[in-house]
mmCIF file of C-alpha atoms and ligand atoms in Angstrom:
data_model
loop_
_atom_site.group_PDB
_atom_site.id
_atom_site.type_symbol
_atom_site.label_atom_id
_atom_site.label_comp_id
_atom_site.label_asym_id
_atom_site.label_seq_id
_atom_site.Cartn_x
_atom_site.Cartn_y
_atom_site.Cartn_z
ATOM 1 C CA UNK A 287 71.750 16.016 -22.693
ATOM 2 C CA UNK A 288 68.658 15.100 -21.169
ATOM 3 C CA UNK A 289 67.957 16.569 -18.129
ATOM 4 C CA UNK A 290 66.618 15.189 -15.568
ATOM 5 C CA UNK A 291 65.210 18.632 -14.023
ATOM 6 C CA UNK A 292 61.002 18.563 -14.833
ATOM 7 C CA UNK A 293 60.976 15.122 -16.127
ATOM 8 C CA UNK A 294 57.890 13.411 -15.266
ATOM 9 C CA UNK A 295 59.320 9.805 -14.270
ATOM 10 C CA UNK A 296 57.720 6.722 -12.530
ATOM 11 C CA UNK A 297 59.612 4.394 -11.313
ATOM 12 C CA UNK A 298 58.792 0.580 -9.705
ATOM 13 C CA UNK A 299 60.714 -1.316 -7.541
ATOM 14 C CA UNK A 300 61.065 1.960 -5.536
ATOM 15 C CA UNK A 301 61.187 -0.175 -2.429
ATOM 16 C CA UNK A 302 64.598 -2.129 -3.046
ATOM 17 C CA UNK A 303 67.869 -1.456 -3.086
ATOM 18 C CA UNK A 304 68.508 -0.218 -6.449
ATOM 19 C CA UNK A 305 64.818 1.634 -6.781
ATOM 20 C CA UNK A 306 65.603 3.500 -3.364
ATOM 21 C CA UNK A 307 68.364 4.898 -4.326
ATOM 22 C CA UNK A 308 67.917 6.150 -7.552
ATOM 23 C CA UNK A 309 64.651 7.662 -6.642
ATOM 24 C CA UNK A 310 66.332 9.580 -3.831
ATOM 25 C CA UNK A 311 69.147 10.812 -6.591
ATOM 26 C CA UNK A 312 66.457 11.862 -9.028
ATOM 27 C CA UNK A 313 64.618 13.015 -6.294
ATOM 28 C CA UNK A 314 67.411 15.835 -6.275
ATOM 29 C CA UNK A 315 68.030 15.974 -9.703
ATOM 30 C CA UNK A 316 64.057 17.531 -9.423
ATOM 31 C CA UNK A 317 62.174 15.004 -11.032
ATOM 32 C CA UNK A 318 58.517 15.342 -10.930
ATOM 33 C CA UNK A 319 58.519 11.744 -8.934
ATOM 34 C CA UNK A 320 55.643 9.003 -8.626
ATOM 35 C CA UNK A 321 57.266 5.794 -6.637
ATOM 36 C CA UNK A 322 55.202 1.631 -6.510
ATOM 37 C CA UNK A 323 56.543 -1.043 -4.898
ATOM 38 C CA UNK A 324 54.207 -3.617 -2.756
ATOM 39 C CA UNK A 325 55.305 -2.873 0.311
ATOM 40 C CA UNK A 326 53.212 0.215 1.424
ATOM 41 C CA UNK A 327 55.256 1.271 4.545
ATOM 42 C CA UNK A 328 58.233 0.915 2.650
ATOM 43 C CA UNK A 329 57.013 2.836 0.074
ATOM 44 C CA UNK A 330 55.456 5.567 1.737
ATOM 45 C CA UNK A 331 59.039 5.451 4.005
ATOM 46 C CA UNK A 332 60.975 5.709 0.643
ATOM 47 C CA UNK A 333 58.280 8.656 -0.550
ATOM 48 C CA UNK A 334 59.120 10.491 2.060
ATOM 49 C CA UNK A 335 62.864 10.325 1.954
ATOM 50 C CA UNK A 336 62.138 11.901 -1.608
ATOM 51 C CA UNK A 337 59.910 14.595 -0.562
ATOM 52 C CA UNK A 338 56.983 12.879 -3.014
ATOM 53 C CA UNK A 339 53.109 13.626 -0.937
ATOM 54 C CA UNK A 340 51.129 10.911 -1.117
ATOM 55 C CA UNK A 341 49.152 11.592 -4.331
ATOM 56 C CA UNK A 342 52.966 10.674 -5.688
ATOM 57 C CA UNK A 343 53.187 6.753 -5.419
ATOM 58 C CA UNK A 344 50.445 3.819 -5.717
ATOM 59 C CA UNK A 345 51.155 0.799 -3.711
ATOM 60 C CA UNK A 346 50.607 -2.326 -5.547
ATOM 61 C CA UNK A 347 51.147 -5.897 -6.673
ATOM 62 C CA UNK A 348 53.138 -6.168 -10.541
ATOM 63 C CA UNK A 349 52.097 -9.510 -10.410
ATOM 64 C CA UNK A 350 49.202 -9.523 -10.616
ATOM 65 C CA UNK A 351 47.018 -9.427 -13.479
ATOM 66 C CA UNK A 352 44.360 -6.510 -13.163
ATOM 67 C CA UNK A 353 46.200 -4.487 -10.209
ATOM 68 C CA UNK A 354 48.190 -2.281 -12.751
ATOM 69 C CA UNK A 355 45.320 -0.507 -13.682
ATOM 70 C CA UNK A 356 44.674 1.316 -10.600
ATOM 71 C CA UNK A 357 48.491 2.656 -10.645
ATOM 72 C CA UNK A 358 48.075 4.046 -14.421
ATOM 73 C CA UNK A 359 45.096 5.464 -13.020
ATOM 74 C CA UNK A 360 46.923 7.253 -9.597
ATOM 75 C CA UNK A 361 49.957 8.141 -12.139
ATOM 76 C CA UNK A 362 47.886 10.257 -14.452
ATOM 77 C CA UNK A 363 45.141 11.670 -12.019
ATOM 78 C CA UNK A 364 49.303 13.186 -10.736
ATOM 79 C CA UNK A 365 51.342 13.925 -13.988
ATOM 80 C CA UNK A 366 50.073 14.999 -17.048
ATOM 81 C CA UNK A 367 52.815 12.655 -19.019
ATOM 82 C CA UNK A 368 55.537 10.213 -18.446
ATOM 83 C CA UNK A 369 58.625 10.976 -19.698
ATOM 84 C CA UNK A 370 60.606 8.121 -18.148
ATOM 85 C CA UNK A 371 59.990 3.979 -16.733
ATOM 86 C CA UNK A 372 62.540 3.003 -14.846
ATOM 87 C CA UNK A 373 61.845 -0.445 -13.393
ATOM 88 C CA UNK A 374 63.686 -1.914 -11.205
ATOM 89 C CA UNK A 375 60.679 -5.093 -9.818
ATOM 90 C CA UNK A 376 62.288 -8.361 -9.863
ATOM 91 C CA UNK A 377 63.105 -11.043 -6.912
ATOM 92 C CA UNK A 378 65.934 -13.583 -6.981
ATOM 93 C CA UNK A 379 65.006 -17.507 -7.663
ATOM 94 C CA UNK A 380 68.246 -19.020 -7.522
ATOM 95 C CA UNK A 381 67.208 -22.807 -7.590
ATOM 96 C CA UNK A 382 68.626 -26.684 -9.300
ATOM 97 C CA UNK A 383 65.388 -27.147 -11.590
ATOM 98 C CA UNK A 384 64.688 -30.423 -9.090
ATOM 99 C CA UNK A 385 64.041 -27.481 -6.376
ATOM 100 C CA UNK A 386 63.007 -24.972 -8.135
ATOM 101 C CA UNK A 387 58.976 -25.844 -7.429
ATOM 102 C CA UNK A 388 56.239 -24.265 -10.178
ATOM 103 C CA UNK A 389 54.551 -22.338 -8.079
ATOM 104 C CA UNK A 390 58.041 -20.700 -7.955
ATOM 105 C CA UNK A 391 59.711 -20.722 -11.998
ATOM 106 C CA UNK A 392 55.172 -19.266 -12.505
ATOM 107 C CA UNK A 393 56.005 -16.378 -9.428
ATOM 108 C CA UNK A 394 59.871 -15.198 -11.128
ATOM 109 C CA UNK A 395 58.289 -15.304 -14.873
ATOM 110 C CA UNK A 396 54.854 -13.365 -13.698
ATOM 111 C CA UNK A 397 58.047 -10.870 -12.500
ATOM 112 C CA UNK A 398 60.352 -10.343 -13.958
ATOM 113 C CA UNK A 399 58.555 -10.979 -17.976
ATOM 114 C CA UNK A 400 54.410 -10.647 -16.916
ATOM 115 C CA UNK A 401 54.882 -7.203 -15.061
ATOM 116 C CA UNK A 402 57.439 -5.338 -17.433
ATOM 117 C CA UNK A 403 54.512 -6.023 -20.553
ATOM 118 C CA UNK A 404 52.195 -5.023 -18.257
ATOM 119 C CA UNK A 405 53.928 -2.006 -17.456
ATOM 120 C CA UNK A 406 54.562 -1.222 -20.866
ATOM 121 C CA UNK A 407 50.864 -1.573 -22.064
ATOM 122 C CA UNK A 408 49.753 0.461 -19.716
ATOM 123 C CA UNK A 409 52.532 3.338 -19.553
ATOM 124 C CA UNK A 410 53.852 3.146 -23.539
ATOM 125 C CA UNK A 411 50.556 4.588 -24.738
ATOM 126 C CA UNK A 412 50.980 8.050 -23.631
ATOM 127 C CA UNK A 413 54.830 7.832 -24.745
ATOM 128 C CA UNK A 414 53.465 7.224 -28.228
ATOM 129 C CA UNK A 415 51.243 9.918 -27.714
ATOM 130 C CA UNK A 416 53.845 12.091 -27.159
ATOM 131 C CA UNK A 417 56.317 10.261 -29.820
ATOM 132 C CA UNK A 418 59.373 10.487 -26.471
ATOM 133 C CA UNK A 419 59.667 8.151 -23.471
ATOM 134 C CA UNK A 420 62.783 6.138 -22.216
ATOM 135 C CA UNK A 421 62.247 3.088 -21.064
ATOM 136 C CA UNK A 422 65.329 1.397 -18.740
ATOM 137 C CA UNK A 423 64.370 -2.414 -18.232
ATOM 138 C CA UNK A 424 67.046 -4.733 -15.647
ATOM 139 C CA UNK A 425 68.194 -7.954 -17.068
ATOM 140 C CA UNK A 426 70.903 -8.657 -15.058
ATOM 141 C CA UNK A 427 73.412 -10.290 -16.979
ATOM 142 C CA UNK A 428 71.828 -13.481 -16.001
ATOM 143 C CA UNK A 429 69.333 -12.066 -19.499
ATOM 144 C CA UNK A 430 72.402 -11.693 -21.626
ATOM 145 C CA UNK A 431 75.075 -15.055 -20.078
ATOM 146 C CA UNK A 432 73.060 -18.138 -18.391
ATOM 147 C CA UNK A 433 74.331 -19.423 -15.004
ATOM 148 C CA UNK A 434 73.700 -22.974 -13.005
ATOM 149 C CA UNK A 435 71.200 -22.460 -11.102
ATOM 150 C CA UNK A 436 69.398 -19.912 -12.297
ATOM 151 C CA UNK A 437 66.466 -21.644 -15.348
ATOM 152 C CA UNK A 438 63.652 -19.772 -14.092
ATOM 153 C CA UNK A 439 65.777 -16.171 -13.308
ATOM 154 C CA UNK A 440 67.132 -16.562 -17.013
ATOM 155 C CA UNK A 441 63.863 -17.184 -18.350
ATOM 156 C CA UNK A 442 62.319 -14.066 -17.101
ATOM 157 C CA UNK A 443 65.077 -11.967 -17.919
ATOM 158 C CA UNK A 444 66.532 -13.624 -21.220
ATOM 159 C CA UNK A 445 62.332 -13.098 -22.485
ATOM 160 C CA UNK A 446 62.350 -9.273 -21.187
ATOM 161 C CA UNK A 447 65.505 -9.187 -24.174
ATOM 162 C CA UNK A 448 62.925 -10.872 -25.953
ATOM 163 C CA UNK A 449 59.972 -8.176 -25.865
ATOM 164 C CA UNK A 450 62.288 -5.562 -25.431
ATOM 165 C CA UNK A 451 64.112 -5.978 -28.462
ATOM 166 C CA UNK A 452 60.210 -6.681 -30.212
ATOM 167 C CA UNK A 453 58.988 -4.631 -29.033
ATOM 168 C CA UNK A 454 62.339 -1.318 -29.908
ATOM 169 C CA UNK A 455 61.585 -2.935 -33.334
ATOM 170 C CA UNK A 456 57.990 -2.377 -33.392
ATOM 171 C CA UNK A 457 59.046 1.857 -32.293
ATOM 172 C CA UNK A 458 61.937 2.112 -34.384
ATOM 173 C CA UNK A 459 60.488 5.600 -36.163
ATOM 174 C CA UNK A 460 59.581 7.441 -32.543
ATOM 175 C CA UNK A 461 61.837 8.806 -30.503
ATOM 176 C CA UNK A 462 60.831 6.480 -27.243
ATOM 177 C CA UNK A 463 63.931 4.580 -26.286
ATOM 178 C CA UNK A 464 64.675 1.497 -24.405
ATOM 179 C CA UNK A 465 67.913 1.415 -22.771
ATOM 180 C CA UNK A 466 68.738 -2.646 -20.734
ATOM 181 C CA UNK A 467 71.371 -1.690 -17.959
ATOM 182 C CA UNK A 468 73.109 -5.592 -17.694
ATOM 183 C CA UNK A 469 74.068 -5.841 -13.748
ATOM 184 C CA UNK A 470 75.797 -8.154 -12.374
ATOM 185 C CA UNK A 471 75.428 -9.112 -8.746
ATOM 186 C CA UNK A 472 74.438 -5.802 -6.302
ATOM 187 C CA UNK A 473 74.582 -5.846 -2.831
ATOM 188 C CA UNK A 474 71.063 -4.741 -2.335
ATOM 189 C CA UNK A 475 67.691 -6.745 -0.269
ATOM 190 C CA UNK A 476 67.700 -8.633 -3.219
ATOM 191 C CA UNK A 477 70.231 -11.421 -2.211
ATOM 192 C CA UNK A 478 69.088 -11.946 1.786
ATOM 193 C CA UNK A 479 66.156 -13.903 0.250
ATOM 194 C CA UNK A 480 68.801 -16.110 -1.717
ATOM 195 C CA UNK A 481 70.709 -19.732 -0.427
ATOM 196 C CA UNK A 482 73.917 -18.892 -2.697
ATOM 197 C CA UNK A 483 77.510 -18.150 -1.071
ATOM 198 C CA UNK A 484 78.215 -14.523 -2.207
ATOM 199 C CA UNK A 485 80.342 -12.169 -1.702
ATOM 200 C CA UNK A 486 78.148 -9.240 -0.415
ATOM 201 C CA UNK A 487 81.238 -7.046 -0.497
ATOM 202 C CA UNK A 488 83.044 -7.578 -3.346
ATOM 203 C CA UNK A 489 79.156 -6.497 -5.192
ATOM 204 C CA UNK A 490 79.003 -3.330 -6.821
ATOM 205 C CA UNK A 491 77.770 -0.577 -4.197
ATOM 206 C CA UNK A 492 72.909 -0.279 -4.341
ATOM 207 C CA UNK A 493 73.750 3.600 -4.779
ATOM 208 C CA UNK A 494 76.139 3.310 -7.372
ATOM 209 C CA UNK A 495 73.819 1.473 -9.612
ATOM 210 C CA UNK A 496 71.705 4.424 -8.674
ATOM 211 C CA UNK A 497 74.178 6.389 -10.167
ATOM 212 C CA UNK A 498 74.238 4.568 -13.858
ATOM 213 C CA UNK A 499 70.313 4.482 -13.324
ATOM 214 C CA UNK A 500 71.058 8.321 -12.884
ATOM 215 C CA UNK A 501 73.600 8.444 -15.699
ATOM 216 C CA UNK A 502 70.565 6.495 -18.676
ATOM 217 C CA UNK A 503 69.038 9.355 -16.821
ATOM 218 C CA UNK A 504 70.622 11.754 -19.260
ATOM 219 C CA UNK A 505 71.563 10.198 -22.475
ATOM 220 C CA UNK A 506 72.565 11.080 -25.383
ATOM 221 C CA UNK A 507 68.976 13.569 -27.155
ATOM 222 C CA UNK A 508 70.575 12.474 -30.774
ATOM 223 C CA UNK A 509 71.551 8.920 -29.908
ATOM 224 C CA UNK A 510 70.769 6.218 -27.697
ATOM 225 C CA UNK A 511 72.634 4.111 -25.302
ATOM 226 C CA UNK A 512 70.879 0.707 -26.305
ATOM 227 C CA UNK A 513 72.490 -0.998 -23.411
ATOM 228 C CA UNK A 514 74.864 -0.618 -20.603
ATOM 229 C CA UNK A 515 76.883 -3.691 -18.925
ATOM 230 C CA UNK A 516 77.905 -3.687 -15.416
ATOM 231 C CA UNK A 517 79.985 -5.591 -13.501
ATOM 232 C CA UNK A 518 82.042 -6.464 -10.489
ATOM 233 C CA UNK A 519 85.091 -6.378 -11.104
ATOM 234 C CA UNK A 520 85.728 -9.784 -9.899
ATOM 235 C CA UNK A 521 83.346 -11.394 -10.956
ATOM 236 C CA UNK A 522 83.235 -10.851 -14.431
ATOM 237 C CA UNK A 523 80.811 -12.636 -16.338
ATOM 238 C CA UNK A 524 80.641 -11.748 -19.630
HETATM 239 N N1 NAP B 214 70.424 -6.980 -7.046
HETATM 240 C C1 NAP B 214 71.747 -8.248 -7.584
HETATM 241 O O1 NAP B 214 72.278 -8.404 -7.962
HETATM 242 C C2 NAP B 214 70.829 -7.610 -9.228
HETATM 243 C C3 NAP B 214 71.290 -8.312 -10.826
HETATM 244 C C4 NAP B 214 71.257 -7.914 -11.620
HETATM 245 C C5 NAP B 214 69.170 -7.312 -11.634
HETATM 246 N N2 NAP B 214 69.089 -7.832 -11.095
HETATM 247 C C6 NAP B 214 67.777 -6.588 -10.669
HETATM 248 O O2 NAP B 214 67.298 -4.760 -10.320
HETATM 249 C C7 NAP B 214 65.942 -5.099 -9.939
HETATM 250 C C8 NAP B 214 66.478 -4.603 -9.014
HETATM 251 O O3 NAP B 214 66.606 -5.551 -7.749
HETATM 252 P P1 NAP B 214 67.056 -4.667 -6.051
HETATM 253 O O4 NAP B 214 68.535 -4.851 -6.138
HETATM 254 O O5 NAP B 214 66.773 -3.737 -6.253
HETATM 255 O O6 NAP B 214 65.868 -6.470 -5.857
HETATM 256 P P2 NAP B 214 65.510 -5.799 -4.380
HETATM 257 O O7 NAP B 214 66.512 -4.742 -2.956
HETATM 258 O O8 NAP B 214 65.404 -7.132 -3.896
HETATM 259 O O9 NAP B 214 64.285 -4.745 -4.927
HETATM 260 C C9 NAP B 214 63.195 -5.327 -5.771
HETATM 261 C C10 NAP B 214 62.346 -5.068 -6.192
HETATM 262 O O10 NAP B 214 61.230 -5.747 -6.465
HETATM 263 C C11 NAP B 214 60.076 -4.970 -5.521
HETATM 264 N N3 NAP B 214 59.258 -6.011 -6.283
HETATM 265 C C12 NAP B 214 59.098 -7.367 -6.360
HETATM 266 N N4 NAP B 214 58.569 -8.749 -5.971
HETATM 267 C C13 NAP B 214 57.419 -7.561 -6.783
HETATM 268 C C14 NAP B 214 55.784 -7.371 -6.913
HETATM 269 N N5 NAP B 214 55.423 -9.153 -7.714
HETATM 270 N N6 NAP B 214 55.013 -6.308 -7.254
HETATM 271 C C15 NAP B 214 55.507 -5.648 -7.032
HETATM 272 N N7 NAP B 214 57.629 -4.931 -6.551
HETATM 273 C C16 NAP B 214 57.934 -5.947 -5.833
HETATM 274 C C17 NAP B 214 60.318 -4.389 -4.455
HETATM 275 O O11 NAP B 214 59.002 -4.507 -3.734
HETATM 276 P P3 NAP B 214 58.237 -5.006 -2.351
HETATM 277 O O12 NAP B 214 60.510 -4.540 -2.196
HETATM 278 O O13 NAP B 214 58.377 -3.320 -1.615
HETATM 279 O O14 NAP B 214 58.442 -6.042 -1.906
HETATM 280 C C18 NAP B 214 61.208 -4.118 -4.368
HETATM 281 O O15 NAP B 214 60.977 -2.964 -4.954
HETATM 282 C C19 NAP B 214 65.400 -7.087 -9.916
HETATM 283 O O16 NAP B 214 64.776 -6.997 -11.284
HETATM 284 C C20 NAP B 214 66.725 -7.762 -10.293
HETATM 285 O O17 NAP B 214 66.185 -8.332 -11.140
HETATM 286 C C21 NAP B 214 69.664 -8.127 -8.966
#
């Protein structure tokens, strides 16, 4: 199994429910963490809870072309390499097509599809140089099974899955692993902005979702977990 101790790990979406729990678990396992999120004060709080100094986090809006250049610069001035990229940044807009605005559609694509692309564009070259690395994306089960009212979200997550499959083909002769984590409902701040009747107490906890990512960071050295599905007992879509 791969070890976490001493690994250089970037977590995008570290201010979120899943990302912040993951950060704390990986910090406790001895990783060299670098965190990013949009909300600067929340990011500083999460970084402090992981005992990181000011060089190991950087706030930016990943949906905006150009902002990732600053993240890359700050990351590589803190650390010499990147072993693992965990992308837990994302938004959920769950609306029927007649309620969904063009702006919401585009923002969803920019956050859930463009941002993962831009992160890979910034950090894959270093992994290619090392000929080794691990990328974990979180498409969610709506990136595998569509749901009514999720046209924008599913488009972004299906796009993410397609993009990752293509990049996996591109790099299959390297030791860079690509893992898609398909999560069902996770009780996190994600649902605070979604106008839908859901049973949050029946969802997976953010802490359990984070433990799954922690486990994925330690996948077998001779193989790859290309995908993993974790969904609540009472709502199994797959
Ligand atoms: N919760 C679920 O039920 C569920 C299920 C399946 C898949 N997922 C996926 O899992 C991932 C994490 O979800 P979560 O539950 O942890 O959600 P969350 O608590 O809402 O956290 C989302 C994270 O994404 C960041 N983010 C959003 N827009 C961003 C932007 N433009 N630039 C940079 N960062 C941005 C947020 O940063 P700020 O807070 O700093 O703005 C936050 O760190 C998402 O990709 C989501 O689609 C979630």
